[in-house]
PDB file of C-alpha atoms and ligand atoms in Angstrom:
ATOM      1  CA  UNK A   1     -52.262  78.814 104.884  1.00 78.00           C
ATOM      2  CA  UNK A   2     -49.365  80.004 107.799  1.00 86.00           C
ATOM      3  CA  UNK A   3     -46.237  79.979 105.609  1.00 90.00           C
ATOM      4  CA  UNK A   4     -43.669  80.078 108.488  1.00 94.00           C
ATOM      5  CA  UNK A   5     -40.403  83.113 107.614  1.00 96.00           C
ATOM      6  CA  UNK A   6     -42.455  84.568 104.924  1.00 97.00           C
ATOM      7  CA  UNK A   7     -44.654  88.600 104.414  1.00 98.00           C
ATOM      8  CA  UNK A   8     -47.715  87.278 102.445  1.00 98.00           C
ATOM      9  CA  UNK A   9     -50.039  89.638  99.717  1.00 98.00           C
ATOM     10  CA  UNK A  10     -53.890  89.864 101.188  1.00 98.00           C
ATOM     11  CA  UNK A  11     -56.768  90.533 103.915  1.00 98.00           C
ATOM     12  CA  UNK A  12     -55.859  89.092 107.152  1.00 98.00           C
ATOM     13  CA  UNK A  13     -59.180  88.558 108.499  1.00 98.00           C
ATOM     14  CA  UNK A  14     -59.563  85.852 104.927  1.00 98.00           C
ATOM     15  CA  UNK A  15     -55.223  84.483 105.658  1.00 97.00           C
ATOM     16  CA  UNK A  16     -56.195  84.195 109.447  1.00 97.00           C
ATOM     17  CA  UNK A  17     -59.894  82.219 109.078  1.00 96.00           C
ATOM     18  CA  UNK A  18     -58.297  80.042 106.568  1.00 94.00           C
ATOM     19  CA  UNK A  19     -55.948  78.846 109.546  1.00 92.00           C
ATOM     20  CA  UNK A  20     -57.446  75.368 110.686  1.00 89.00           C
ATOM     21  CA  UNK A  21     -55.962  74.816 114.116  1.00 95.00           C
ATOM     22  CA  UNK A  22     -54.213  77.548 116.934  1.00 97.00           C
ATOM     23  CA  UNK A  23     -50.814  78.421 115.909  1.00 97.00           C
ATOM     24  CA  UNK A  24     -49.607  81.535 116.902  1.00 98.00           C
ATOM     25  CA  UNK A  25     -47.575  82.044 120.499  1.00 98.00           C
ATOM     26  CA  UNK A  26     -47.759  85.653 119.537  1.00 98.00           C
ATOM     27  CA  UNK A  27     -49.864  87.749 117.817  1.00 98.00           C
ATOM     28  CA  UNK A  28     -48.470  91.740 117.185  1.00 99.00           C
ATOM     29  CA  UNK A  29     -51.499  94.094 115.408  1.00 98.00           C
ATOM     30  CA  UNK A  30     -50.906  97.448 115.311  1.00 98.00           C
ATOM     31  CA  UNK A  31     -53.901  98.057 112.299  1.00 98.00           C
ATOM     32  CA  UNK A  32     -54.991 101.309 110.854  1.00 98.00           C
ATOM     33  CA  UNK A  33     -56.219 103.849 113.159  1.00 97.00           C
ATOM     34  CA  UNK A  34     -58.565 105.849 110.962  1.00 97.00           C
ATOM     35  CA  UNK A  35     -57.374 108.353 111.271  1.00 95.00           C
ATOM     36  CA  UNK A  36     -56.941 109.424 107.697  1.00 93.00           C
ATOM     37  CA  UNK A  37     -53.483 108.095 107.190  1.00 93.00           C
ATOM     38  CA  UNK A  38     -52.324 107.508 103.820  1.00 93.00           C
ATOM     39  CA  UNK A  39     -51.429 103.932 102.541  1.00 96.00           C
ATOM     40  CA  UNK A  40     -50.524 102.791  99.496  1.00 95.00           C
ATOM     41  CA  UNK A  41     -53.322 100.568  99.429  1.00 95.00           C
ATOM     42  CA  UNK A  42     -55.823 100.989 101.999  1.00 97.00           C
ATOM     43  CA  UNK A  43     -58.258 103.571 102.901  1.00 95.00           C
ATOM     44  CA  UNK A  44     -58.155 104.763 106.277  1.00 96.00           C
ATOM     45  CA  UNK A  45     -61.219 106.855 107.113  1.00 95.00           C
ATOM     46  CA  UNK A  46     -64.001 104.508 107.186  1.00 97.00           C
ATOM     47  CA  UNK A  47     -67.579 105.215 108.946  1.00 98.00           C
ATOM     48  CA  UNK A  48     -67.695 104.893 112.157  1.00 98.00           C
ATOM     49  CA  UNK A  49     -69.842 101.064 111.931  1.00 98.00           C
ATOM     50  CA  UNK A  50     -67.199 100.015 109.084  1.00 98.00           C
ATOM     51  CA  UNK A  51     -64.324 100.515 111.187  1.00 98.00           C
ATOM     52  CA  UNK A  52     -66.316  98.595 114.189  1.00 98.00           C
ATOM     53  CA  UNK A  53     -67.716  95.611 112.460  1.00 98.00           C
ATOM     54  CA  UNK A  54     -63.779  95.264 110.669  1.00 98.00           C
ATOM     55  CA  UNK A  55     -61.494  95.441 114.543  1.00 98.00           C
ATOM     56  CA  UNK A  56     -64.502  92.583 115.427  1.00 98.00           C
ATOM     57  CA  UNK A  57     -63.432  90.846 112.961  1.00 98.00           C
ATOM     58  CA  UNK A  58     -60.344  90.792 112.167  1.00 98.00           C
ATOM     59  CA  UNK A  59     -59.439  90.372 116.230  1.00 98.00           C
ATOM     60  CA  UNK A  60     -62.085  87.351 115.763  1.00 98.00           C
ATOM     61  CA  UNK A  61     -59.720  85.949 113.166  1.00 98.00           C
ATOM     62  CA  UNK A  62     -56.688  87.025 114.998  1.00 98.00           C
ATOM     63  CA  UNK A  63     -57.537  85.240 118.623  1.00 98.00           C
ATOM     64  CA  UNK A  64     -58.490  82.033 116.618  1.00 97.00           C
ATOM     65  CA  UNK A  65     -55.623  81.682 115.118  1.00 98.00           C
ATOM     66  CA  UNK A  66     -53.413  82.573 118.803  1.00 98.00           C
ATOM     67  CA  UNK A  67     -52.491  78.970 120.849  1.00 98.00           C
ATOM     68  CA  UNK A  68     -54.158  78.156 124.322  1.00 98.00           C
ATOM     69  CA  UNK A  69     -50.903  79.690 125.685  1.00 98.00           C
ATOM     70  CA  UNK A  70     -50.672  82.766 123.077  1.00 98.00           C
ATOM     71  CA  UNK A  71     -50.512  86.786 123.693  1.00 98.00           C
ATOM     72  CA  UNK A  72     -52.234  89.023 121.841  1.00 98.00           C
ATOM     73  CA  UNK A  73     -50.421  92.423 121.481  1.00 99.00           C
ATOM     74  CA  UNK A  74     -52.715  95.960 119.873  1.00 98.00           C
ATOM     75  CA  UNK A  75     -51.770  99.190 119.140  1.00 98.00           C
ATOM     76  CA  UNK A  76     -54.073 101.166 119.279  1.00 98.00           C
ATOM     77  CA  UNK A  77     -55.188 105.131 118.980  1.00 98.00           C
ATOM     78  CA  UNK A  78     -56.801 107.123 121.444  1.00 98.00           C
ATOM     79  CA  UNK A  79     -59.673 108.067 118.587  1.00 98.00           C
ATOM     80  CA  UNK A  80     -60.477 103.622 118.631  1.00 98.00           C
ATOM     81  CA  UNK A  81     -58.719 102.768 122.181  1.00 98.00           C
ATOM     82  CA  UNK A  82     -61.689 102.305 124.147  1.00 98.00           C
ATOM     83  CA  UNK A  83     -64.069 100.030 121.191  1.00 98.00           C
ATOM     84  CA  UNK A  84     -60.516  97.905 120.980  1.00 98.00           C
ATOM     85  CA  UNK A  85     -60.386  97.151 125.098  1.00 98.00           C
ATOM     86  CA  UNK A  86     -64.490  96.084 124.581  1.00 98.00           C
ATOM     87  CA  UNK A  87     -63.790  94.136 121.511  1.00 98.00           C
ATOM     88  CA  UNK A  88     -60.702  91.866 123.411  1.00 98.00           C
ATOM     89  CA  UNK A  89     -63.611  91.406 125.992  1.00 97.00           C
ATOM     90  CA  UNK A  90     -65.801  89.919 124.545  1.00 98.00           C
ATOM     91  CA  UNK A  91     -63.518  88.220 122.931  1.00 98.00           C
ATOM     92  CA  UNK A  92     -63.420  86.643 126.854  1.00 98.00           C
ATOM     93  CA  UNK A  93     -59.291  87.511 126.814  1.00 98.00           C
ATOM     94  CA  UNK A  94     -57.937  88.099 130.250  1.00 98.00           C
ATOM     95  CA  UNK A  95     -56.072  91.824 130.152  1.00 98.00           C
ATOM     96  CA  UNK A  96     -52.690  91.765 131.233  1.00 98.00           C
ATOM     97  CA  UNK A  97     -51.687  95.220 130.881  1.00 98.00           C
ATOM     98  CA  UNK A  98     -53.444  98.811 129.244  1.00 98.00           C
ATOM     99  CA  UNK A  99     -49.489  99.825 128.211  1.00 98.00           C
ATOM    100  CA  UNK A 100     -49.450 103.159 126.765  1.00 98.00           C
ATOM    101  CA  UNK A 101     -46.160 104.153 124.931  1.00 98.00           C
ATOM    102  CA  UNK A 102     -45.251 107.317 125.064  1.00 96.00           C
ATOM    103  CA  UNK A 103     -42.925 109.178 122.698  1.00 92.00           C
ATOM    104  CA  UNK A 104     -41.218 112.976 123.204  1.00 82.00           C
ATOM    105  CA  UNK A 105     -42.288 114.482 120.227  1.00 70.00           C
ATOM    106  CA  UNK A 106     -41.511 117.831 117.723  1.00 67.00           C
ATOM    107  CA  UNK A 107     -44.971 119.427 117.458  1.00 76.00           C
ATOM    108  CA  UNK A 108     -46.156 122.417 119.779  1.00 85.00           C
ATOM    109  CA  UNK A 109     -49.316 123.164 120.497  1.00 90.00           C
ATOM    110  CA  UNK A 110     -51.406 126.245 120.798  1.00 92.00           C
ATOM    111  CA  UNK A 111     -54.846 125.029 122.740  1.00 95.00           C
ATOM    112  CA  UNK A 112     -54.594 121.878 123.982  1.00 93.00           C
ATOM    113  CA  UNK A 113     -51.747 119.077 125.190  1.00 92.00           C
ATOM    114  CA  UNK A 114     -49.661 117.059 121.924  1.00 91.00           C
ATOM    115  CA  UNK A 115     -50.038 113.950 121.688  1.00 92.00           C
ATOM    116  CA  UNK A 116     -47.497 111.651 122.445  1.00 93.00           C
ATOM    117  CA  UNK A 117     -48.697 108.336 123.539  1.00 96.00           C
ATOM    118  CA  UNK A 118     -50.260 105.241 122.104  1.00 97.00           C
ATOM    119  CA  UNK A 119     -52.125 102.918 123.822  1.00 98.00           C
ATOM    120  CA  UNK A 120     -50.942  99.131 123.478  1.00 98.00           C
ATOM    121  CA  UNK A 121     -53.558  96.510 124.636  1.00 98.00           C
ATOM    122  CA  UNK A 122     -51.750  93.099 126.085  1.00 98.00           C
ATOM    123  CA  UNK A 123     -54.165  89.787 127.026  1.00 98.00           C
ATOM    124  CA  UNK A 124     -53.465  86.302 127.244  1.00 98.00           C
ATOM    125  CA  UNK A 125     -55.733  83.934 126.216  1.00 98.00           C
ATOM    126  CA  UNK A 126     -55.531  81.639 129.585  1.00 98.00           C
ATOM    127  CA  UNK A 127     -55.130  83.792 132.688  1.00 98.00           C
ATOM    128  CA  UNK A 128     -51.982  81.845 133.857  1.00 97.00           C
ATOM    129  CA  UNK A 129     -50.455  79.853 131.084  1.00 98.00           C
ATOM    130  CA  UNK A 130     -48.522  82.245 129.070  1.00 98.00           C
ATOM    131  CA  UNK A 131     -44.791  83.402 128.163  1.00 98.00           C
ATOM    132  CA  UNK A 132     -43.532  86.050 130.540  1.00 98.00           C
ATOM    133  CA  UNK A 133     -40.370  86.126 129.943  1.00 98.00           C
ATOM    134  CA  UNK A 134     -39.349  88.753 132.433  1.00 98.00           C
ATOM    135  CA  UNK A 135     -35.210  87.850 132.344  1.00 97.00           C
ATOM    136  CA  UNK A 136     -35.539  89.441 129.119  1.00 97.00           C
ATOM    137  CA  UNK A 137     -36.496  92.689 129.668  1.00 97.00           C
ATOM    138  CA  UNK A 138     -35.291  93.790 133.036  1.00 97.00           C
ATOM    139  CA  UNK A 139     -34.219  96.794 133.251  1.00 95.00           C
ATOM    140  CA  UNK A 140     -31.684  98.723 136.148  1.00 93.00           C
ATOM    141  CA  UNK A 141     -33.653  99.836 139.108  1.00 92.00           C
ATOM    142  CA  UNK A 142     -33.707 103.661 140.918  1.00 91.00           C
ATOM    143  CA  UNK A 143     -32.613 101.582 143.719  1.00 91.00           C
ATOM    144  CA  UNK A 144     -30.142 100.063 141.316  1.00 93.00           C
ATOM    145  CA  UNK A 145     -29.364 103.996 139.213  1.00 91.00           C
ATOM    146  CA  UNK A 146     -30.406 106.975 141.945  1.00 93.00           C
ATOM    147  CA  UNK A 147     -30.759 105.663 145.365  1.00 93.00           C
ATOM    148  CA  UNK A 148     -27.583 103.156 146.185  1.00 90.00           C
ATOM    149  CA  UNK A 149     -30.082 100.827 147.813  1.00 91.00           C
ATOM    150  CA  UNK A 150     -28.174  97.907 149.301  1.00 91.00           C
ATOM    151  CA  UNK A 151     -31.839  96.446 149.084  1.00 92.00           C
ATOM    152  CA  UNK A 152     -31.953  96.542 145.491  1.00 93.00           C
ATOM    153  CA  UNK A 153     -32.522  93.992 142.591  1.00 93.00           C
ATOM    154  CA  UNK A 154     -29.078  93.019 141.145  1.00 93.00           C
ATOM    155  CA  UNK A 155     -31.029  91.805 138.040  1.00 94.00           C
ATOM    156  CA  UNK A 156     -33.334  95.539 138.008  1.00 95.00           C
ATOM    157  CA  UNK A 157     -36.810  95.085 138.040  1.00 96.00           C
ATOM    158  CA  UNK A 158     -39.564  94.601 134.913  1.00 97.00           C
ATOM    159  CA  UNK A 159     -40.668  97.419 133.269  1.00 97.00           C
ATOM    160  CA  UNK A 160     -43.001  99.777 134.847  1.00 97.00           C
ATOM    161  CA  UNK A 161     -46.844  99.483 132.170  1.00 98.00           C
ATOM    162  CA  UNK A 162     -45.503 103.732 130.526  1.00 98.00           C
ATOM    163  CA  UNK A 163     -42.433 103.016 128.139  1.00 98.00           C
ATOM    164  CA  UNK A 164     -39.865 105.712 126.561  1.00 96.00           C
ATOM    165  CA  UNK A 165     -39.468 104.901 123.360  1.00 95.00           C
ATOM    166  CA  UNK A 166     -38.560 107.561 120.377  1.00 93.00           C
ATOM    167  CA  UNK A 167     -40.269 107.481 117.455  1.00 92.00           C
ATOM    168  CA  UNK A 168     -38.739 106.290 113.741  1.00 92.00           C
ATOM    169  CA  UNK A 169     -37.785 109.944 112.841  1.00 86.00           C
ATOM    170  CA  UNK A 170     -37.821 110.540 109.239  1.00 85.00           C
ATOM    171  CA  UNK A 171     -32.988 110.941 110.219  1.00 84.00           C
ATOM    172  CA  UNK A 172     -32.882 107.431 111.732  1.00 87.00           C
ATOM    173  CA  UNK A 173     -30.894 104.875 110.271  1.00 88.00           C
ATOM    174  CA  UNK A 174     -33.659 102.582 110.961  1.00 91.00           C
ATOM    175  CA  UNK A 175     -36.322 104.602 109.030  1.00 93.00           C
ATOM    176  CA  UNK A 176     -37.646 103.238 105.672  1.00 94.00           C
ATOM    177  CA  UNK A 177     -39.142 106.153 103.666  1.00 93.00           C
ATOM    178  CA  UNK A 178     -41.740 104.272 101.790  1.00 95.00           C
ATOM    179  CA  UNK A 179     -44.167 103.442 104.545  1.00 95.00           C
ATOM    180  CA  UNK A 180     -46.022 106.180 106.659  1.00 94.00           C
ATOM    181  CA  UNK A 181     -46.067 104.740 110.167  1.00 94.00           C
ATOM    182  CA  UNK A 182     -42.916 102.862 111.004  1.00 96.00           C
ATOM    183  CA  UNK A 183     -43.184 101.704 114.378  1.00 97.00           C
ATOM    184  CA  UNK A 184     -39.577 101.417 116.143  1.00 97.00           C
ATOM    185  CA  UNK A 185     -37.653  97.670 116.799  1.00 96.00           C
ATOM    186  CA  UNK A 186     -37.212  98.846 120.537  1.00 97.00           C
ATOM    187  CA  UNK A 187     -41.347  98.218 121.018  1.00 98.00           C
ATOM    188  CA  UNK A 188     -41.778  95.376 119.038  1.00 98.00           C
ATOM    189  CA  UNK A 189     -38.612  94.589 121.005  1.00 98.00           C
ATOM    190  CA  UNK A 190     -39.806  94.177 124.090  1.00 98.00           C
ATOM    191  CA  UNK A 191     -42.429  92.882 123.280  1.00 98.00           C
ATOM    192  CA  UNK A 192     -41.411  89.757 121.438  1.00 98.00           C
ATOM    193  CA  UNK A 193     -39.079  88.926 123.172  1.00 98.00           C
ATOM    194  CA  UNK A 194     -40.683  89.094 126.901  1.00 98.00           C
ATOM    195  CA  UNK A 195     -44.069  87.404 124.938  1.00 98.00           C
ATOM    196  CA  UNK A 196     -42.700  85.013 122.644  1.00 98.00           C
ATOM    197  CA  UNK A 197     -39.286  82.536 123.384  1.00 98.00           C
ATOM    198  CA  UNK A 198     -36.777  81.483 120.308  1.00 97.00           C
ATOM    199  CA  UNK A 199     -38.455  78.722 117.791  1.00 97.00           C
ATOM    200  CA  UNK A 200     -41.467  80.293 118.808  1.00 98.00           C
ATOM    201  CA  UNK A 201     -44.044  81.645 115.614  1.00 98.00           C
ATOM    202  CA  UNK A 202     -44.864  85.504 115.662  1.00 98.00           C
ATOM    203  CA  UNK A 203     -47.580  86.430 113.742  1.00 98.00           C
ATOM    204  CA  UNK A 204     -48.606  90.472 112.519  1.00 98.00           C
ATOM    205  CA  UNK A 205     -51.798  90.696 110.277  1.00 98.00           C
ATOM    206  CA  UNK A 206     -50.444  93.772 109.682  1.00 98.00           C
ATOM    207  CA  UNK A 207     -46.965  93.441 108.198  1.00 98.00           C
ATOM    208  CA  UNK A 208     -46.683  97.280 107.242  1.00 98.00           C
ATOM    209  CA  UNK A 209     -43.061  97.962 106.583  1.00 98.00           C
ATOM    210  CA  UNK A 210     -42.167  94.278 108.759  1.00 98.00           C
ATOM    211  CA  UNK A 211     -41.180  95.538 111.988  1.00 98.00           C
ATOM    212  CA  UNK A 212     -42.342  92.566 114.015  1.00 98.00           C
ATOM    213  CA  UNK A 213     -41.388  90.361 111.102  1.00 98.00           C
ATOM    214  CA  UNK A 214     -37.566  91.648 111.475  1.00 97.00           C
ATOM    215  CA  UNK A 215     -36.994  91.994 115.020  1.00 97.00           C
ATOM    216  CA  UNK A 216     -38.977  88.226 115.575  1.00 97.00           C
ATOM    217  CA  UNK A 217     -36.454  86.738 113.184  1.00 96.00           C
ATOM    218  CA  UNK A 218     -33.798  89.199 114.503  1.00 95.00           C
ATOM    219  CA  UNK A 219     -34.877  87.387 117.924  1.00 96.00           C
ATOM    220  CA  UNK A 220     -34.284  83.729 116.181  1.00 96.00           C
ATOM    221  CA  UNK A 221     -38.336  83.570 116.138  1.00 97.00           C
ATOM    222  CA  UNK A 222     -40.416  82.482 113.402  1.00 97.00           C
ATOM    223  CA  UNK A 223     -42.476  84.523 111.570  1.00 98.00           C
ATOM    224  CA  UNK A 224     -45.739  85.459 109.522  1.00 98.00           C
ATOM    225  CA  UNK A 225     -46.579  88.760 108.155  1.00 98.00           C
ATOM    226  CA  UNK A 226     -49.568  89.956 106.425  1.00 98.00           C
ATOM    227  CA  UNK A 227     -50.287  93.404 104.727  1.00 98.00           C
ATOM    228  CA  UNK A 228     -53.101  93.886 101.791  1.00 98.00           C
ATOM    229  CA  UNK A 229     -49.976  96.526  99.808  1.00 98.00           C
ATOM    230  CA  UNK A 230     -48.095  94.429  97.396  1.00 98.00           C
ATOM    231  CA  UNK A 231     -45.403  97.474  97.458  1.00 98.00           C
ATOM    232  CA  UNK A 232     -45.094  97.008 101.761  1.00 98.00           C
ATOM    233  CA  UNK A 233     -44.634  93.160 101.308  1.00 98.00           C
ATOM    234  CA  UNK A 234     -41.645  93.023  98.346  1.00 98.00           C
ATOM    235  CA  UNK A 235     -40.379  96.352 100.441  1.00 98.00           C
ATOM    236  CA  UNK A 236     -40.446  95.116 103.772  1.00 98.00           C
ATOM    237  CA  UNK A 237     -39.435  90.533 102.396  1.00 98.00           C
ATOM    238  CA  UNK A 238     -35.849  93.230 101.470  1.00 97.00           C
ATOM    239  CA  UNK A 239     -35.569  95.250 104.490  1.00 97.00           C
ATOM    240  CA  UNK A 240     -35.888  91.287 106.104  1.00 96.00           C
ATOM    241  CA  UNK A 241     -33.410  90.628 103.913  1.00 94.00           C
ATOM    242  CA  UNK A 242     -30.781  93.635 104.191  1.00 93.00           C
ATOM    243  CA  UNK A 243     -30.828  93.169 108.218  1.00 88.00           C
ATOM    244  CA  UNK A 244     -30.637  89.951 108.658  1.00 87.00           C
ATOM    245  CA  UNK A 245     -27.637  90.123 107.063  1.00 87.00           C
ATOM    246  CA  UNK A 246     -26.212  92.896 108.298  1.00 78.00           C
ATOM    247  CA  UNK A 247     -26.574  95.701 105.135  1.00 73.00           C
ATOM    248  CA  UNK A 248     -28.799  97.182 107.000  1.00 72.00           C
ATOM    249  CA  UNK A 249     -28.614  99.163 110.272  1.00 63.00           C
ATOM    250  CA  UNK A 250     -30.622  99.938 112.958  1.00 62.00           C
ATOM    251  CA  UNK A 251     -30.639 102.642 116.247  1.00 52.00           C
ATOM    252  CA  UNK A 252     -29.322  99.630 118.056  1.00 48.00           C
ATOM    253  CA  UNK A 253     -26.884  98.242 116.452  1.00 44.00           C
ATOM    254  CA  UNK A 254     -24.699 101.674 117.453  1.00 41.00           C
ATOM    255  CA  UNK A 255     -25.679 101.355 120.575  1.00 50.00           C
ATOM    256  CA  UNK A 256     -24.804  97.597 121.438  1.00 50.00           C
ATOM    257  CA  UNK A 257     -23.184  95.877 117.899  1.00 53.00           C
ATOM    258  CA  UNK A 258     -22.436  92.877 119.515  1.00 55.00           C
ATOM    259  CA  UNK A 259     -25.791  92.386 121.462  1.00 49.00           C
ATOM    260  CA  UNK A 260     -26.777  92.232 118.300  1.00 53.00           C
ATOM    261  CA  UNK A 261     -24.060  90.298 116.015  1.00 57.00           C
ATOM    262  CA  UNK A 262     -25.805  87.424 118.298  1.00 56.00           C
ATOM    263  CA  UNK A 263     -29.208  88.039 118.017  1.00 52.00           C
ATOM    264  CA  UNK A 264     -28.219  88.050 114.091  1.00 54.00           C
ATOM    265  CA  UNK A 265     -26.944  84.715 114.219  1.00 57.00           C
ATOM    266  CA  UNK A 266     -29.700  83.389 115.735  1.00 51.00           C
ATOM    267  CA  UNK A 267     -32.077  84.798 113.256  1.00 49.00           C
ATOM    268  CA  UNK A 268     -30.095  83.845 110.444  1.00 45.00           C
ATOM    269  CA  UNK A 269     -31.118  79.958 111.789  1.00 40.00           C
ATOM    270  CA  UNK A 270     -34.612  80.958 112.058  1.00 38.00           C
ATOM    271  CA  UNK A 271     -34.680  82.803 108.690  1.00 34.00           C
ATOM    272  CA  UNK A 272     -33.648  79.934 106.922  1.00 32.00           C
ATOM    273  CA  UNK A 273     -35.739  76.877 108.304  1.00 26.00           C
TER     274      UNK A 273
HETATM  275  C1  SAM B 301     -50.410 101.063 111.044  1.00 68.73           C
HETATM  276  S1  SAM B 301     -49.793 100.206 109.253  1.00 68.73           S
HETATM  277  C2  SAM B 301     -48.760  98.545 109.702  1.00 68.73           C
HETATM  278  C3  SAM B 301     -47.398  98.872 110.400  1.00 68.73           C
HETATM  279  C4  SAM B 301     -45.964  98.111 110.743  1.00 68.73           C
HETATM  280  N1  SAM B 301     -46.759  98.206 112.394  1.00 68.73           N
HETATM  281  C5  SAM B 301     -45.154  98.836 110.473  1.00 68.73           C
HETATM  282  O1  SAM B 301     -44.321  98.806 111.457  1.00 68.73           O
HETATM  283  O2  SAM B 301     -44.855  99.117 109.771  1.00 68.73           O
HETATM  284  C6  SAM B 301     -50.754  99.112 109.035  1.00 68.73           C
HETATM  285  C7  SAM B 301     -50.937  98.388 107.790  1.00 68.73           C
HETATM  286  O3  SAM B 301     -51.689  97.542 107.503  1.00 68.73           O
HETATM  287  C8  SAM B 301     -52.396  97.492 106.595  1.00 68.73           C
HETATM  288  N2  SAM B 301     -54.214  96.766 106.399  1.00 68.73           N
HETATM  289  C9  SAM B 301     -54.805  97.336 105.787  1.00 68.73           C
HETATM  290  N3  SAM B 301     -55.699  96.323 105.731  1.00 68.73           N
HETATM  291  C10 SAM B 301     -54.889  95.182 105.612  1.00 68.73           C
HETATM  292  C11 SAM B 301     -55.762  93.867 105.627  1.00 68.73           C
HETATM  293  N4  SAM B 301     -57.589  93.903 105.591  1.00 68.73           N
HETATM  294  N5  SAM B 301     -55.123  93.143 106.033  1.00 68.73           N
HETATM  295  C12 SAM B 301     -54.004  92.929 105.651  1.00 68.73           C
HETATM  296  N6  SAM B 301     -52.724  94.148 105.946  1.00 68.73           N
HETATM  297  C13 SAM B 301     -54.048  94.918 105.992  1.00 68.73           C
HETATM  298  C14 SAM B 301     -51.957  98.652 105.460  1.00 68.73           C
HETATM  299  O4  SAM B 301     -50.878  98.366 104.466  1.00 68.73           O
HETATM  300  C15 SAM B 301     -50.781  99.478 106.524  1.00 68.73           C
HETATM  301  O5  SAM B 301     -49.159  98.393 106.117  1.00 68.73           O
END
């Protein structure tokens, strides 16, 4: 049973499978990558077949919960990107983009190149009917910033499929100290803005530190998050309340306080419905 504007504790496969009809406008999933991260309760080192079968289950449950006009985004590392692509194809989803989220990473390597990216798969259920709010995510084009080209579209351009956003470093205000792999709000902002509209329902089956729900609420969307860890649910629910009340600052607040205040006002409305 999906209760809007909550983060609940439980197994996403069970909870989403119990959904009687498709309700989500956008599903964003950042599953455990099966690379041995230390989570509160989840064991992130499973046999290949077990992890693959489970991935099929949760992706299937997400698809069933997704409206016919909905969008489905999945973040994954190199280890299982190929498998995720195949499962998405088998589920009959339409791949719109295979985005690379690029980040610079401080570590230096000697015998190979340092990993500095995560895959972001973007599918829609329908090949033609879906939300893509291009105006919400346009950025200044090189024609505008570099070449002073008169042909430049004054509204800028839709970003390419390689995105550069910093990871959430330990020193960032945005960083929570109780979750091992927090997504940056900036990545979620672009996804939530482009693939949903105010009032839409955004679902995150692996809610973790609550990034997706915080961003969705701040942008005036309804949200529903699930995590197996009671601790993460309790802490992320606090993070959500602190974000919306202004007690917690994110990186972007420092950059654009006006925008954030406006977004927060919208978010507060959604939070209270
Ligand atoms: C990669 S983290 C998600 C991080 C999140 N995107 C964020 O920004 O904080 C994956 C999360 O999935 C949770 N998890 C693992 N198995 C689950 C399941 N069956 N149902 C719901 N959550 C699960 C883990 O507890 C962990 O918090």
